[in-house]
Amino acid sequence: MSGVRRLGARWRRRRPLRTRLAVAASAAVALVAVGVCAAAFFVIRYELLHQLDLSLTQSATRVIQENRGEGPQTVAGECRYLSAPACAQIVPADPAADPDAAYLLPVATPVREVAAGQRAPYYSNVSRFGQPLRMLTTPFGDGRALQVALRADPVEKGVRQAAVLLAAVGGAGVLLAGLLGYAVSRAGLAPVARLTSTAERIAATRDPRHRIELPPGPPGRQDEVTRLAASFNTMLGELEQSVSSQRRLVADASHELRTPLTALRTNAELLARGDRLTPAQRERASGALGRGIREVTGLVNDLIELARDEEPLPLLEEVRLADVAEHTVAVARTHWPQTPFLLEVWAGAAEAVRPGVPARLARLLTNLLDNAAKFSPPGTPVEVGLTAHDDGLELTVRDHGPGIPAEDVPYVFDRFYRAEAARALPGSGLGLAMARQIARAHGAELTAGAAPGGGALFTLTFGAQGPPGGSHAP
């Protein structure tokens, strides 16, 4: 049995899913068809024999009524013909009381037992006159038994014809089951085949723009396979967006790195010929080389921070946002000594906590403060406020600089995007993109707009609950 099971498992592994599904569906339908035909055969056979037994019972009742008080004898013996009445004979319990003439029907021990009242009436199949007979043996009274027989070959012929007909119907059912199983597997797995073809095409071309064609209909009425195909299309859309974003990031990064790398190479070549330069020229080249190195280092670090968007979720802890704001504002004051930083924590927000990673939240706020200080005229303050509401927390960073033009607002959080007024200022163009990425990873939303009275206003809004467990690494 284990060998057969292993052989079946090996066969299933070597056959495609469509073949296995077709075989399974065909086997199920064929089993039902064969079962129905077998049940119909036994029902027909039972009904034909039951009708013959009823005829024997009626004949026995008639013979008993017409021959009451008669002794052992052969009452009728024309059952060898189809149209003749039943053969009938009276048999005593004692063989010594048998008549001189031979009995027409076979007399066995069970017949004597019925005559003696030791056995119940019964039906049996016998052969006489070269023909099959159906015989009923029943008590006749006073130690006698009555045997009644009719030809059974019409019933046997009907049973054989029913068997042949039902076998043909069962065979046709099995064949139809095979065709239906193949059709069902082909139709049922058509979306899977399209999904497989699309996946293979994407693997061969490395182009995630392909999609699986879905049948028309409302989404709520789609079957499981169609929903799987729709989910696969959604996954392909996310993959396409991710690939496009990655390509844009690489292209933008290479574009941003080209200028500082060219400057680094120029200054390095210039310093290599330092014997031809004056001390002032060497100092300027050294300073430019140092600034270029710092710029490239900052850009590479920002790119690394952006790449952390795909890292697993780190261990979260309850972070008091007021403490993070105080720390980052203190650090910003040392980095931007000419810019006053004002921090105001409103009642109810000082003890407010949210689950997150303190270092990442500090980086978010640092990027906002650096951006505000960069655009603030010397001596004008950068205002930081933390307020608590019924539906969450709100942290704002406002400067008094030129503000954000309306046409630039939709793009300020894009990677490497720099407004016309910011292209001459230091920076990689990644700080605000990184800030929004960190905010979304913490379940918050970062927006930008114009501040009342001039300047830019960045608003970081935390909901009542922390970030979902399935969010990206903050």
CSV table of C-alpha atoms in Angstrom, one decimal, residues 82-300:
chain,number,residue,atom,x,y,z
A,82,LEU,CA,-44.1,-18.4,-21.0
A,83,SER,CA,-47.8,-17.9,-21.4
A,84,ALA,CA,-48.8,-20.8,-19.2
A,85,PRO,CA,-49.9,-20.5,-15.5
A,86,ALA,CA,-47.6,-21.3,-12.7
A,87,CYS,CA,-46.5,-24.8,-11.9
A,88,ALA,CA,-47.9,-26.0,-8.5
A,89,GLN,CA,-47.5,-29.1,-6.4
A,90,ILE,CA,-48.5,-30.1,-2.8
A,91,VAL,CA,-45.7,-31.8,-0.8
A,92,PRO,CA,-46.2,-33.6,2.5
A,93,ALA,CA,-43.8,-33.3,5.4
A,94,ASP,CA,-43.4,-37.1,5.5
A,95,PRO,CA,-41.8,-38.6,2.3
A,96,ALA,CA,-43.7,-41.8,2.9
A,97,ALA,CA,-46.9,-39.9,2.0
A,98,ASP,CA,-45.6,-38.8,-1.4
A,99,PRO,CA,-47.8,-39.8,-4.4
A,100,ASP,CA,-46.7,-42.5,-6.9
A,101,ALA,CA,-46.2,-40.0,-9.7
A,102,ALA,CA,-42.9,-38.0,-9.6
A,103,TYR,CA,-43.0,-34.4,-8.6
A,104,LEU,CA,-42.6,-31.8,-11.3
A,105,LEU,CA,-40.6,-29.5,-9.2
A,106,PRO,CA,-37.5,-30.4,-7.1
A,107,VAL,CA,-38.3,-31.4,-3.5
A,108,ALA,CA,-35.5,-30.7,-1.0
A,109,THR,CA,-35.2,-30.9,2.7
A,110,PRO,CA,-36.2,-27.2,3.2
A,111,VAL,CA,-39.5,-28.0,1.5
A,112,ARG,CA,-40.3,-30.8,4.1
A,113,GLU,CA,-39.3,-28.3,6.9
A,114,VAL,CA,-41.8,-25.7,5.6
A,115,ALA,CA,-44.5,-28.5,5.4
A,116,ALA,CA,-43.7,-29.5,9.0
A,117,GLY,CA,-43.9,-25.8,10.1
A,118,GLN,CA,-40.2,-25.8,11.0
A,119,ARG,CA,-39.2,-23.1,8.5
A,120,ALA,CA,-40.8,-19.9,7.1
A,121,PRO,CA,-41.9,-19.6,3.5
A,122,TYR,CA,-39.0,-18.7,1.1
A,123,TYR,CA,-38.2,-18.0,-2.5
A,124,SER,CA,-35.6,-19.9,-4.5
A,125,ASN,CA,-34.2,-20.1,-8.0
A,126,VAL,CA,-34.3,-23.5,-9.7
A,127,SER,CA,-33.8,-24.9,-13.2
A,128,ARG,CA,-36.3,-27.2,-14.9
A,129,PHE,CA,-37.2,-28.0,-18.5
A,130,GLY,CA,-34.0,-26.4,-19.5
A,131,GLN,CA,-35.3,-23.0,-18.3
A,132,PRO,CA,-34.7,-21.0,-15.1
A,133,LEU,CA,-37.6,-20.9,-12.7
A,134,ARG,CA,-38.5,-18.7,-9.7
A,135,MET,CA,-40.1,-20.9,-7.0
A,136,LEU,CA,-42.1,-20.0,-3.8
A,137,THR,CA,-42.4,-22.6,-1.1
A,138,THR,CA,-45.1,-21.8,1.5
A,139,PRO,CA,-47.2,-23.8,4.0
A,140,PHE,CA,-50.4,-25.5,2.7
A,141,GLY,CA,-51.7,-26.7,6.1
A,142,ASP,CA,-52.0,-30.1,7.8
A,143,GLY,CA,-48.3,-31.0,7.4
A,144,ARG,CA,-48.2,-30.0,3.8
A,145,ALA,CA,-46.3,-27.4,1.7
A,146,LEU,CA,-47.2,-25.8,-1.6
A,147,GLN,CA,-44.5,-25.1,-4.2
A,148,VAL,CA,-45.4,-22.6,-7.0
A,149,ALA,CA,-42.9,-21.8,-9.8
A,150,LEU,CA,-42.8,-19.4,-12.8
A,151,ARG,CA,-40.3,-19.0,-15.6
A,152,ALA,CA,-37.7,-16.4,-14.6
A,153,ASP,CA,-35.9,-16.0,-17.9
A,154,PRO,CA,-37.9,-12.8,-18.9
A,155,VAL,CA,-36.8,-11.2,-15.6
A,156,GLU,CA,-33.2,-12.3,-16.1
A,157,LYS,CA,-33.2,-11.0,-19.7
A,158,GLY,CA,-34.6,-7.7,-18.5
A,159,VAL,CA,-31.9,-7.5,-15.8
A,160,ARG,CA,-29.2,-8.2,-18.4
A,161,GLN,CA,-30.6,-5.6,-20.8
A,162,ALA,CA,-30.7,-3.1,-17.9
A,163,ALA,CA,-27.1,-3.9,-17.0
A,164,VAL,CA,-25.9,-3.4,-20.6
A,165,LEU,CA,-27.9,-0.2,-20.9
A,166,LEU,CA,-26.7,1.2,-17.6
A,167,ALA,CA,-23.1,0.2,-18.4
A,168,ALA,CA,-23.3,2.1,-21.7
A,169,VAL,CA,-24.7,5.1,-19.8
A,170,GLY,CA,-22.0,4.8,-17.2
A,171,GLY,CA,-19.3,4.7,-19.8
A,172,ALA,CA,-20.7,7.7,-21.6
A,173,GLY,CA,-20.9,9.4,-18.2
A,174,VAL,CA,-17.2,8.7,-17.5
A,175,LEU,CA,-16.3,10.0,-21.0
A,176,LEU,CA,-18.4,13.1,-20.4
A,177,ALA,CA,-16.8,13.5,-17.0
A,178,GLY,CA,-13.4,13.5,-18.6
A,179,LEU,CA,-14.4,16.1,-21.1
A,180,LEU,CA,-16.1,18.2,-18.4
A,181,GLY,CA,-13.1,17.9,-16.1
A,182,TYR,CA,-10.8,19.1,-18.8
A,183,ALA,CA,-13.1,22.0,-19.6
A,184,VAL,CA,-13.5,22.9,-16.0
A,185,SER,CA,-9.8,22.8,-15.3
A,186,ARG,CA,-9.1,24.8,-18.4
A,187,ALA,CA,-11.7,27.5,-17.6
A,188,GLY,CA,-11.0,27.5,-13.9
A,189,LEU,CA,-7.2,27.8,-14.3
A,190,ALA,CA,-7.3,30.3,-17.1
A,191,PRO,CA,-6.5,33.2,-14.8
A,192,VAL,CA,-3.8,31.2,-13.2
A,193,ALA,CA,-2.3,30.4,-16.6
A,194,ARG,CA,-2.4,34.2,-17.5
A,195,LEU,CA,-0.8,34.9,-14.1
A,196,THR,CA,1.9,32.4,-14.8
A,197,SER,CA,2.5,33.7,-18.3
A,198,THR,CA,2.7,37.3,-17.1
A,199,ALA,CA,5.1,36.3,-14.3
A,200,GLU,CA,7.3,34.4,-16.8
A,201,ARG,CA,7.2,37.4,-19.2
A,202,ILE,CA,8.2,39.7,-16.4
A,203,ALA,CA,11.0,37.4,-15.3
A,204,ALA,CA,12.3,37.2,-18.9
A,205,THR,CA,12.0,40.9,-19.8
A,206,ARG,CA,12.4,42.4,-16.2
A,207,ASP,CA,9.6,44.8,-17.2
A,208,PRO,CA,6.9,45.1,-14.4
A,209,ARG,CA,4.5,47.1,-16.7
A,210,HIS,CA,2.7,43.9,-17.8
A,211,ARG,CA,-0.7,43.2,-16.3
A,212,ILE,CA,-3.1,40.3,-16.2
A,213,GLU,CA,-6.3,40.8,-18.1
A,214,LEU,CA,-9.3,40.5,-15.7
A,215,PRO,CA,-12.8,39.5,-16.7
A,216,PRO,CA,-15.4,42.3,-16.5
A,217,GLY,CA,-17.6,42.6,-13.4
A,218,PRO,CA,-17.8,44.3,-10.0
A,219,PRO,CA,-14.9,43.5,-7.7
A,220,GLY,CA,-17.3,42.2,-5.0
A,221,ARG,CA,-18.5,39.4,-7.3
A,222,GLN,CA,-15.1,38.2,-8.5
A,223,ASP,CA,-14.0,34.6,-7.6
A,224,GLU,CA,-10.9,33.7,-5.6
A,225,VAL,CA,-8.7,33.2,-8.7
A,226,THR,CA,-9.8,36.6,-10.2
A,227,ARG,CA,-9.1,38.3,-6.9
A,228,LEU,CA,-5.7,36.6,-6.9
A,229,ALA,CA,-5.0,38.0,-10.3
A,230,ALA,CA,-6.2,41.4,-9.2
A,231,SER,CA,-3.9,41.3,-6.2
A,232,PHE,CA,-1.0,40.3,-8.5
A,233,ASN,CA,-1.8,43.3,-10.7
A,234,THR,CA,-1.7,45.5,-7.6
A,235,MET,CA,1.6,43.9,-6.6
A,236,LEU,CA,3.0,44.6,-10.1
A,237,GLY,CA,1.8,48.2,-9.8
A,238,GLU,CA,3.7,48.6,-6.5
A,239,LEU,CA,6.8,46.9,-8.1
A,240,GLU,CA,6.6,49.1,-11.1
A,241,GLN,CA,6.4,52.2,-8.9
A,242,SER,CA,9.3,50.9,-6.7
A,243,VAL,CA,11.5,50.2,-9.8
A,244,SER,CA,10.6,53.6,-11.3
A,245,SER,CA,11.4,55.3,-8.0
A,246,GLN,CA,14.7,53.4,-7.7
A,247,ARG,CA,15.7,54.3,-11.3
A,248,ARG,CA,14.8,58.0,-10.6
A,249,LEU,CA,16.8,57.9,-7.4
A,250,VAL,CA,19.8,56.5,-9.1
A,251,ALA,CA,19.5,58.9,-12.0
A,252,ASP,CA,19.0,61.9,-9.6
A,253,ALA,CA,21.8,60.7,-7.3
A,254,SER,CA,24.2,60.3,-10.2
A,255,HIS,CA,23.3,63.8,-11.5
A,256,GLU,CA,23.7,65.3,-8.0
A,257,LEU,CA,27.1,63.6,-7.5
A,258,ARG,CA,28.5,64.5,-10.9
A,259,THR,CA,29.1,68.2,-10.0
A,260,PRO,CA,30.8,67.7,-6.6
A,261,LEU,CA,32.9,64.8,-7.9
A,262,THR,CA,34.1,66.9,-10.8
A,263,ALA,CA,35.0,69.6,-8.4
A,264,LEU,CA,36.8,67.2,-6.1
A,265,ARG,CA,38.8,65.8,-9.0
A,266,THR,CA,39.7,69.3,-10.3
A,267,ASN,CA,40.8,70.4,-6.8
A,268,ALA,CA,42.7,67.2,-6.2
A,269,GLU,CA,44.5,67.5,-9.6
A,270,LEU,CA,45.3,71.1,-8.7
A,271,LEU,CA,46.8,70.2,-5.4
A,272,ALA,CA,48.8,67.5,-7.0
A,273,ARG,CA,50.6,70.3,-8.8
A,274,GLY,CA,51.0,72.3,-5.5
A,275,ASP,CA,54.6,73.4,-6.3
A,276,ARG,CA,53.1,75.7,-9.0
A,277,LEU,CA,50.6,77.3,-6.7
A,278,THR,CA,50.9,80.2,-4.3
A,279,PRO,CA,50.1,79.5,-0.6
A,280,ALA,CA,46.8,81.4,-1.0
A,281,GLN,CA,45.9,79.3,-4.0
A,282,ARG,CA,46.7,76.1,-2.2
A,283,GLU,CA,44.6,77.2,0.8
A,284,ARG,CA,41.6,78.0,-1.4
A,285,ALA,CA,42.0,74.6,-3.2
A,286,SER,CA,42.3,72.7,0.1
A,287,GLY,CA,39.2,74.5,1.5
A,288,ALA,CA,37.2,73.7,-1.7
A,289,LEU,CA,38.4,70.1,-1.5
A,290,GLY,CA,37.3,69.8,2.1
A,291,ARG,CA,33.9,71.4,1.4
A,292,GLY,CA,33.4,69.1,-1.6
A,293,ILE,CA,34.2,66.0,0.5
A,294,ARG,CA,31.7,67.1,3.2
A,295,GLU,CA,29.1,67.7,0.5
A,296,VAL,CA,29.6,64.3,-1.0
A,297,THR,CA,29.7,62.7,2.4
A,298,GLY,CA,26.4,64.3,3.4
A,299,LEU,CA,24.8,63.3,0.1
A,300,VAL,CA,25.9,59.7,0.5
